[in-house]
């Protein structure tokens, strides 16, 4: 291996991470798909990839990079990376768990509160002068003392449950395997949705969760129910969601993620009972810096010791 390994940084630039990477690596930056393809057409000996945003990395990319040994993903979710194929080829994949938990929990509560207390329409009411002409804004629904169904009770889901408990919530959860917690495990997602005032989705993306939240689940959540999705757009059947909201079969929704980001269905943009965010669950300066630091630390650790600090589960064995 060369004295300074070559790292390909893929995704829109973050000068801070690029600067840190340059301390220990030769850095090639591909800020967009076009420049990535140009590099892959005639690649130098690249040993490492740092993703600066979610980026599809699969066997087709690995084929072009025979010297690739490690991928350090910016984000805890790594559904864009074929980690099984990477592990088969001896390529380590690392991600950024835990450092973003609190921020995503805050974003979830912010979305739920904004939807339930109608932050956006009532702010518009004040700003537009409607308060002067029509009087007080109608009353809204409290988030206190609700039944909260959490789909996915991992690092972030547990943080959401803990925070919701402070609001007097009763917590139900749906996962494939029951957890050692005081909350109620619900193997049947439709039944859980029927019992919940709000359904909060925080599973990984990928094939196993695709359209887990479908029309029957949304119908069960019902006309007074709220859906919050901070997981991945693919976990919710977006067409079914739009239809449920349009027909009043579902009450309201708060969405940070979408099936075809950055595209958002036009129908959602016109609905007053929907709050839309542009995938900013972890997007504070502090948390994004912590994630960037971990991306770099994983690569530095690999360069020095041949292991990463936070491997994805598929690569734990390979990491030793
Ligand atoms: P985690 O600790 O791995 O937890 C994942 C949870 O989902 C586990 O409880 C798991 O339990 C459950 N799960 C997995 N597959 C499932 C399935 N098919 N059906 C039902 N439950 C399933 O992950 P985390 O750190 O909490 O992160 C969760 C996800 O949040 C990430 O993968 C990412 O997609 C998303 N995220 C979004 C943002 C954002 O900006 N909006 C930020 C960070 C993370 P079982 O294995 O027992 O099923
Ligand atoms: C990031 C996320 O914004 O960690 C994740 O899984 O979705 C977010 O924290 C995203 O990964 C940036 O690529």
Short mmCIF file of C-alpha atoms and ligand atoms in Angstrom, two decimals:
data_model
loop_
_atom_site.label_atom_id
_atom_site.label_comp_id
_atom_site.label_asym_id
_atom_site.label_seq_id
_atom_site.Cartn_x
_atom_site.Cartn_y
_atom_site.Cartn_z
CA UNK A 1 0.00 0.00 0.00
CA UNK A 2 1.20 3.52 -0.80
CA UNK A 3 2.36 5.60 2.16
CA UNK A 4 -0.71 7.79 1.91
CA UNK A 5 -3.73 5.71 0.83
CA UNK A 6 -6.02 7.23 -1.78
CA UNK A 7 -9.53 8.00 -0.56
CA UNK A 8 -12.37 8.80 -2.93
CA UNK A 9 -14.75 11.26 -1.25
CA UNK A 10 -18.13 10.99 -2.94
CA UNK A 11 -20.95 13.51 -2.59
CA UNK A 12 -21.39 17.27 -2.33
CA UNK A 13 -18.38 18.87 -0.63
CA UNK A 14 -17.89 19.41 3.05
CA UNK A 15 -14.64 21.38 3.35
CA UNK A 16 -14.18 20.39 6.98
CA UNK A 17 -14.21 16.64 6.27
CA UNK A 18 -12.19 17.03 3.08
CA UNK A 19 -9.56 19.02 5.04
CA UNK A 20 -9.40 16.38 7.79
CA UNK A 21 -9.13 13.55 5.27
CA UNK A 22 -6.30 15.37 3.50
CA UNK A 23 -4.24 15.18 6.74
CA UNK A 24 -3.76 11.42 6.27
CA UNK A 25 -4.86 10.52 2.75
CA UNK A 26 -4.56 11.53 -0.87
CA UNK A 27 -8.09 12.81 -1.46
CA UNK A 28 -9.97 12.57 -4.74
CA UNK A 29 -13.29 14.40 -4.55
CA UNK A 30 -16.27 13.41 -6.72
CA UNK A 31 -18.95 15.95 -5.77
CA UNK A 32 -21.54 14.61 -8.21
CA UNK A 33 -22.49 11.54 -10.23
CA UNK A 34 -20.73 12.84 -13.37
CA UNK A 35 -17.35 13.34 -11.71
CA UNK A 36 -17.68 9.95 -9.97
CA UNK A 37 -18.28 8.26 -13.32
CA UNK A 38 -15.32 10.11 -14.85
CA UNK A 39 -13.06 8.86 -12.03
CA UNK A 40 -14.43 5.29 -12.29
CA UNK A 41 -13.79 5.25 -16.05
CA UNK A 42 -10.04 5.33 -15.40
CA UNK A 43 -9.51 5.07 -11.65
CA UNK A 44 -6.18 5.31 -9.83
CA UNK A 45 -5.55 2.74 -7.06
CA UNK A 46 -8.31 3.80 -4.65
CA UNK A 47 -8.23 1.99 -1.28
CA UNK A 48 -10.94 3.89 0.55
CA UNK A 49 -14.24 5.65 -0.05
CA UNK A 50 -15.74 8.30 2.20
CA UNK A 51 -19.38 9.09 1.46
CA UNK A 52 -20.34 12.70 2.12
CA UNK A 53 -24.05 11.98 1.39
CA UNK A 54 -26.03 8.81 0.64
CA UNK A 55 -24.51 7.32 -2.47
CA UNK A 56 -25.25 4.05 -4.27
CA UNK A 57 -22.19 1.82 -3.85
CA UNK A 58 -22.62 -1.75 -5.09
CA UNK A 59 -20.90 -4.57 -6.96
CA UNK A 60 -20.75 -2.52 -10.17
CA UNK A 61 -18.67 0.13 -8.39
CA UNK A 62 -16.58 -2.44 -6.50
CA UNK A 63 -15.77 -4.15 -9.84
CA UNK A 64 -14.06 -0.95 -10.99
CA UNK A 65 -12.04 -0.53 -7.79
CA UNK A 66 -10.05 -3.75 -7.21
CA UNK A 67 -7.91 -2.10 -4.52
CA UNK A 68 -10.92 -0.93 -2.46
CA UNK A 69 -10.60 -2.04 1.19
CA UNK A 70 -12.87 0.26 3.21
CA UNK A 71 -15.96 2.46 2.92
CA UNK A 72 -16.70 5.04 5.60
CA UNK A 73 -20.34 6.14 5.38
CA UNK A 74 -21.57 9.57 6.51
CA UNK A 75 -24.77 8.50 8.26
CA UNK A 76 -25.99 5.62 10.40
CA UNK A 77 -28.31 4.39 7.62
CA UNK A 78 -26.34 2.62 4.91
CA UNK A 79 -29.13 1.22 2.74
CA UNK A 80 -27.46 2.82 -0.31
CA UNK A 81 -24.43 0.54 0.16
CA UNK A 82 -24.48 -3.18 -0.68
CA UNK A 83 -22.78 -4.16 2.58
CA UNK A 84 -23.30 -7.92 2.05
CA UNK A 85 -21.50 -7.75 -1.30
CA UNK A 86 -18.80 -5.53 0.22
CA UNK A 87 -18.18 -8.00 3.07
CA UNK A 88 -17.99 -10.89 0.56
CA UNK A 89 -15.21 -9.02 -1.23
CA UNK A 90 -13.34 -8.21 1.99
CA UNK A 91 -14.33 -4.52 1.91
CA UNK A 92 -15.06 -3.09 5.37
CA UNK A 93 -18.06 -0.75 5.69
CA UNK A 94 -18.25 1.69 8.60
CA UNK A 95 -21.09 4.06 9.55
CA UNK A 96 -21.86 6.76 12.14
CA UNK A 97 -24.17 5.30 14.83
CA UNK A 98 -25.07 7.02 18.13
CA UNK A 99 -23.47 10.45 17.53
CA UNK A 100 -26.71 11.60 15.86
CA UNK A 101 -29.29 9.94 18.14
CA UNK A 102 -30.24 13.04 20.14
CA UNK A 103 -30.57 15.26 17.07
CA UNK A 104 -32.86 12.82 15.29
CA UNK A 105 -34.92 12.40 18.46
CA UNK A 106 -35.29 16.20 18.63
CA UNK A 107 -36.30 16.38 14.95
CA UNK A 108 -38.91 13.68 15.53
CA UNK A 109 -40.44 15.52 18.48
CA UNK A 110 -40.27 18.78 16.54
CA UNK A 111 -42.19 17.21 13.62
CA UNK A 112 -44.80 15.59 15.86
CA UNK A 113 -45.33 18.83 17.78
CA UNK A 114 -45.45 20.91 14.60
CA UNK A 115 -48.09 18.61 13.11
CA UNK A 116 -50.19 18.22 16.24
CA UNK A 117 -50.09 21.86 17.38
CA UNK A 118 -50.36 23.06 13.74
CA UNK A 119 -47.26 25.24 13.95
CA UNK A 120 -47.02 26.08 10.23
CA UNK A 121 -50.68 27.05 9.53
CA UNK A 122 -50.99 28.96 12.80
CA UNK A 123 -47.73 30.80 12.11
CA UNK A 124 -49.15 31.67 8.68
CA UNK A 125 -52.35 32.87 10.40
CA UNK A 126 -50.30 35.28 12.52
CA UNK A 127 -48.01 36.42 9.70
CA UNK A 128 -50.81 37.02 7.17
CA UNK A 129 -52.88 39.19 9.50
CA UNK A 130 -55.71 36.61 9.60
CA UNK A 131 -55.61 36.88 13.39
CA UNK A 132 -56.77 40.51 13.02
CA UNK A 133 -59.54 39.74 10.53
CA UNK A 134 -60.81 36.32 11.69
CA UNK A 135 -59.73 36.25 15.34
CA UNK A 136 -58.07 33.43 17.26
CA UNK A 137 -56.63 30.38 15.51
CA UNK A 138 -58.73 27.21 16.18
CA UNK A 139 -57.64 24.97 19.06
CA UNK A 140 -55.12 22.22 18.29
CA UNK A 141 -54.37 18.78 19.78
CA UNK A 142 -51.81 18.31 22.57
CA UNK A 143 -49.03 15.73 22.21
CA UNK A 144 -49.37 14.86 25.89
CA UNK A 145 -50.78 11.56 27.20
CA UNK A 146 -50.95 9.86 23.81
CA UNK A 147 -50.41 6.28 22.70
CA UNK A 148 -47.27 6.27 20.58
CA UNK A 149 -46.48 3.39 18.23
CA UNK A 150 -42.77 3.26 17.35
CA UNK A 151 -41.77 1.23 14.30
CA UNK A 152 -38.11 0.32 14.94
CA UNK A 153 -36.85 0.44 18.54
CA UNK A 154 -33.08 0.69 18.07
CA UNK A 155 -30.64 3.42 19.11
CA UNK A 156 -32.86 6.27 17.91
CA UNK A 157 -36.23 4.63 18.53
CA UNK A 158 -35.31 4.09 22.19
CA UNK A 159 -34.38 7.78 22.49
CA UNK A 160 -37.75 8.75 21.00
CA UNK A 161 -39.54 6.46 23.47
CA UNK A 162 -37.63 7.96 26.40
CA UNK A 163 -38.51 11.50 25.33
CA UNK A 164 -42.15 10.61 24.62
CA UNK A 165 -42.40 9.16 28.16
CA UNK A 166 -41.74 12.67 29.46
CA UNK A 167 -44.99 13.67 27.72
CA UNK A 168 -46.94 10.96 29.50
CA UNK A 169 -47.03 8.64 26.49
CA UNK A 170 -47.95 4.98 26.48
CA UNK A 171 -45.35 3.30 24.25
CA UNK A 172 -46.05 0.45 21.85
CA UNK A 173 -43.39 -0.76 19.44
CA UNK A 174 -43.05 -2.97 16.40
CA UNK A 175 -39.77 -4.75 15.54
CA UNK A 176 -38.96 -8.21 14.20
CA UNK A 177 -37.62 -9.29 17.59
CA UNK A 178 -38.91 -8.16 21.03
CA UNK A 179 -36.50 -6.01 23.05
CA UNK A 180 -35.70 -6.15 26.75
CA UNK A 181 -37.70 -3.02 27.57
CA UNK A 182 -40.75 -2.01 29.60
CA UNK A 183 -42.71 -1.04 26.47
CA UNK A 184 -45.27 -3.28 24.74
CA UNK A 185 -44.04 -5.27 21.73
CA UNK A 186 -46.63 -5.54 18.93
CA UNK A 187 -45.84 -8.25 16.35
CA UNK A 188 -48.83 -7.09 14.26
CA UNK A 189 -48.19 -3.64 12.79
CA UNK A 190 -51.80 -3.05 11.70
CA UNK A 191 -53.03 -3.81 15.23
CA UNK A 192 -50.41 -1.46 16.69
CA UNK A 193 -51.42 1.32 14.27
CA UNK A 194 -55.08 0.87 15.24
CA UNK A 195 -54.14 1.38 18.93
CA UNK A 196 -51.82 4.37 18.30
CA UNK A 197 -52.51 8.11 18.18
CA UNK A 198 -49.18 8.64 16.44
CA UNK A 199 -47.01 6.19 14.51
CA UNK A 200 -43.31 7.06 14.43
CA UNK A 201 -41.19 5.27 11.83
CA UNK A 202 -37.47 4.86 12.58
CA UNK A 203 -36.29 1.59 11.01
CA UNK A 204 -33.45 1.19 8.51
CA UNK A 205 -34.35 1.45 4.81
CA UNK A 206 -33.71 -1.31 2.25
CA UNK A 207 -35.59 -4.36 1.00
CA UNK A 208 -36.74 -5.69 4.39
CA UNK A 209 -38.66 -2.52 5.29
CA UNK A 210 -39.86 -1.43 1.83
CA UNK A 211 -43.48 -0.21 2.08
CA UNK A 212 -43.82 -1.61 5.60
CA UNK A 213 -46.17 1.33 6.14
CA UNK A 214 -48.84 0.56 3.55
CA UNK A 215 -52.55 1.33 3.03
CA UNK A 216 -53.82 -1.13 5.71
CA UNK A 217 -51.44 0.36 8.30
CA UNK A 218 -52.43 3.94 7.38
CA UNK A 219 -56.15 3.06 7.44
CA UNK A 220 -55.70 1.48 10.87
CA UNK A 221 -53.97 4.64 12.15
CA UNK A 222 -57.14 6.42 11.07
CA UNK A 223 -58.63 9.88 10.52
CA UNK A 224 -57.29 11.25 13.83
CA UNK A 225 -53.93 9.48 13.51
CA UNK A 226 -50.56 11.07 12.78
CA UNK A 227 -47.71 9.45 10.83
CA UNK A 228 -44.16 10.66 11.45
CA UNK A 229 -41.44 9.27 9.15
CA UNK A 230 -37.82 10.00 10.01
CA UNK A 231 -36.49 6.64 8.73
CA UNK A 232 -36.24 6.36 4.94
CA UNK A 233 -38.78 7.33 2.30
CA UNK A 234 -38.92 3.77 1.03
CA UNK A 235 -40.38 2.48 4.31
CA UNK A 236 -43.68 4.26 3.54
CA UNK A 237 -45.78 3.58 0.44
CA UNK A 238 -45.90 7.25 -0.60
CA UNK A 239 -48.76 6.82 -3.10
CA UNK A 240 -50.84 5.12 -0.39
CA UNK A 241 -49.93 7.91 2.04
CA UNK A 242 -51.04 10.65 -0.39
CA UNK A 243 -54.31 8.78 -1.04
CA UNK A 244 -54.98 8.28 2.69
CA UNK A 245 -54.39 11.98 3.42
CA UNK A 246 -56.43 13.15 0.42
CA UNK A 247 -59.45 11.07 1.42
CA UNK A 248 -59.19 11.88 5.15
CA UNK A 249 -58.54 8.23 6.04
CA UNK A 250 -55.36 9.46 7.75
CA UNK A 251 -55.31 12.60 9.92
CA UNK A 252 -51.91 14.17 9.35
CA UNK A 253 -48.23 13.50 8.66
CA UNK A 254 -44.77 14.82 9.42
CA UNK A 255 -42.12 13.71 6.94
CA UNK A 256 -38.35 14.18 6.87
CA UNK A 257 -37.71 11.58 4.15
CA UNK A 258 -39.23 10.70 0.78
CA UNK A 259 -39.18 7.86 -1.73
CA UNK A 260 -37.44 9.83 -4.50
CA UNK A 261 -35.43 12.53 -2.70
CA UNK A 262 -35.13 15.41 -3.33
CA UNK A 263 -38.44 15.10 -5.16
CA UNK A 264 -41.59 15.43 -3.04
CA UNK A 265 -45.03 14.63 -4.49
CA UNK A 266 -46.80 17.90 -5.39
CA UNK A 267 -49.97 16.74 -3.62
CA UNK A 268 -48.17 16.71 -0.25
CA UNK A 269 -46.93 20.28 -0.75
CA UNK A 270 -50.47 21.66 -0.84
CA UNK A 271 -51.74 19.96 2.34
CA UNK A 272 -52.09 21.99 5.54
CA UNK A 273 -52.10 18.85 7.69
CA UNK A 274 -48.62 17.84 6.51
CA UNK A 275 -45.23 19.15 7.63
CA UNK A 276 -42.37 18.52 5.20
CA UNK A 277 -38.65 18.66 5.97
CA UNK A 278 -35.77 18.17 3.49
CA UNK A 279 -34.07 15.19 5.25
CA UNK A 280 -32.60 17.27 8.07
CA UNK A 281 -33.00 14.78 10.94
CA UNK A 282 -29.33 15.05 11.91
CA UNK A 283 -28.63 18.40 10.29
CA UNK A 284 -27.29 20.62 13.07
CA UNK A 285 -23.76 21.99 12.75
CA UNK A 286 -22.70 20.15 15.89
CA UNK A 287 -24.10 16.74 14.93
CA UNK A 288 -22.94 16.88 11.33
CA UNK A 289 -19.43 17.73 12.62
CA UNK A 290 -19.54 14.75 14.98
CA UNK A 291 -20.62 12.52 12.07
CA UNK A 292 -17.86 13.93 9.85
CA UNK A 293 -15.29 13.36 12.59
CA UNK A 294 -16.38 9.72 12.92
CA UNK A 295 -16.16 9.23 9.14
CA UNK A 296 -12.53 10.41 9.32
CA UNK A 297 -11.71 8.51 12.53
CA UNK A 298 -12.95 5.26 10.99
CA UNK A 299 -10.59 5.73 8.04
CA UNK A 300 -7.64 6.79 10.19
CA UNK A 301 -8.15 3.78 12.45
CA UNK A 302 -8.29 1.53 9.41
CA UNK A 303 -5.09 3.07 7.95
CA UNK A 304 -3.25 2.58 11.26
CA UNK A 305 -4.68 -0.73 12.50
CA UNK A 306 -6.58 -2.33 9.60
CA UNK A 307 -9.88 -2.07 11.51
CA UNK A 308 -12.67 0.48 11.72
CA UNK A 309 -14.25 1.79 14.94
CA UNK A 310 -17.92 1.42 14.01
CA UNK A 311 -18.44 -1.34 11.43
CA UNK A 312 -21.93 -2.08 10.06
CA UNK A 313 -23.26 -5.45 11.36
CA UNK A 314 -22.55 -7.21 8.03
CA UNK A 315 -18.83 -6.40 8.42
CA UNK A 316 -18.31 -7.10 12.15
CA UNK A 317 -16.71 -10.48 11.51
CA UNK A 318 -14.45 -9.08 8.79
CA UNK A 319 -13.38 -6.30 11.18
CA UNK A 320 -12.01 -8.90 13.62
P1 LIG B 1 -30.81 0.58 14.80
O1 LIG B 1 -30.24 0.85 16.15
O2 LIG B 1 -30.18 -0.44 13.94
O3 LIG B 1 -32.36 0.23 14.99
C1 LIG B 1 -33.16 -0.26 13.96
C2 LIG B 1 -34.46 -0.79 14.56
O4 LIG B 1 -35.33 -1.16 13.47
C3 LIG B 1 -34.27 -2.04 15.41
O5 LIG B 1 -35.10 -1.97 16.54
C4 LIG B 1 -34.73 -3.19 14.51
O6 LIG B 1 -35.25 -4.26 15.30
C5 LIG B 1 -35.83 -2.48 13.69
N1 LIG B 1 -36.04 -3.12 12.38
C6 LIG B 1 -35.11 -3.43 11.46
N2 LIG B 1 -35.70 -4.03 10.40
C7 LIG B 1 -37.01 -4.09 10.68
C8 LIG B 1 -38.13 -4.62 9.99
N3 LIG B 1 -38.02 -5.21 8.79
N4 LIG B 1 -39.35 -4.51 10.57
C9 LIG B 1 -39.50 -3.92 11.78
N5 LIG B 1 -38.47 -3.41 12.49
C10 LIG B 1 -37.25 -3.50 11.94
O7 LIG B 1 -30.83 1.90 13.92
P2 LIG B 1 -30.84 3.43 14.40
O8 LIG B 1 -29.48 3.89 14.69
O9 LIG B 1 -31.91 3.62 15.43
O10 LIG B 1 -31.28 4.13 13.00
C11 LIG B 1 -32.48 3.73 12.38
C12 LIG B 1 -32.60 4.34 11.01
O11 LIG B 1 -32.99 5.70 11.09
C13 LIG B 1 -31.34 4.39 10.14
O12 LIG B 1 -31.05 3.15 9.54
C14 LIG B 1 -31.72 5.45 9.10
O13 LIG B 1 -32.37 4.85 8.01
C15 LIG B 1 -32.71 6.35 9.85
N6 LIG B 1 -32.12 7.68 10.14
C16 LIG B 1 -32.67 8.77 9.55
C17 LIG B 1 -32.12 10.02 9.82
C18 LIG B 1 -32.70 11.25 9.21
O14 LIG B 1 -31.96 12.19 8.97
N7 LIG B 1 -34.00 11.31 8.97
C19 LIG B 1 -31.02 10.14 10.65
C20 LIG B 1 -30.50 9.01 11.23
C21 LIG B 1 -31.05 7.76 10.97
P3 LIG B 1 -35.29 -5.76 14.72
O15 LIG B 1 -33.95 -6.01 14.08
O16 LIG B 1 -35.58 -6.61 15.91
O17 LIG B 1 -36.41 -5.81 13.72
C1 LIG B 2 -27.84 11.91 7.08
C2 LIG B 2 -29.24 9.91 7.83
O1 LIG B 2 -28.41 13.12 6.78
O2 LIG B 2 -27.69 8.99 9.34
C3 LIG B 2 -28.58 8.76 8.50
O3 LIG B 2 -28.96 7.62 8.23
O4 LIG B 2 -30.19 9.74 7.12
C4 LIG B 2 -28.79 11.30 8.07
O5 LIG B 2 -28.17 11.45 9.30
C5 LIG B 2 -27.56 11.20 5.82
O6 LIG B 2 -27.12 9.89 6.04
C6 LIG B 2 -26.50 11.93 5.04
O7 LIG B 2 -26.01 11.13 4.09
#
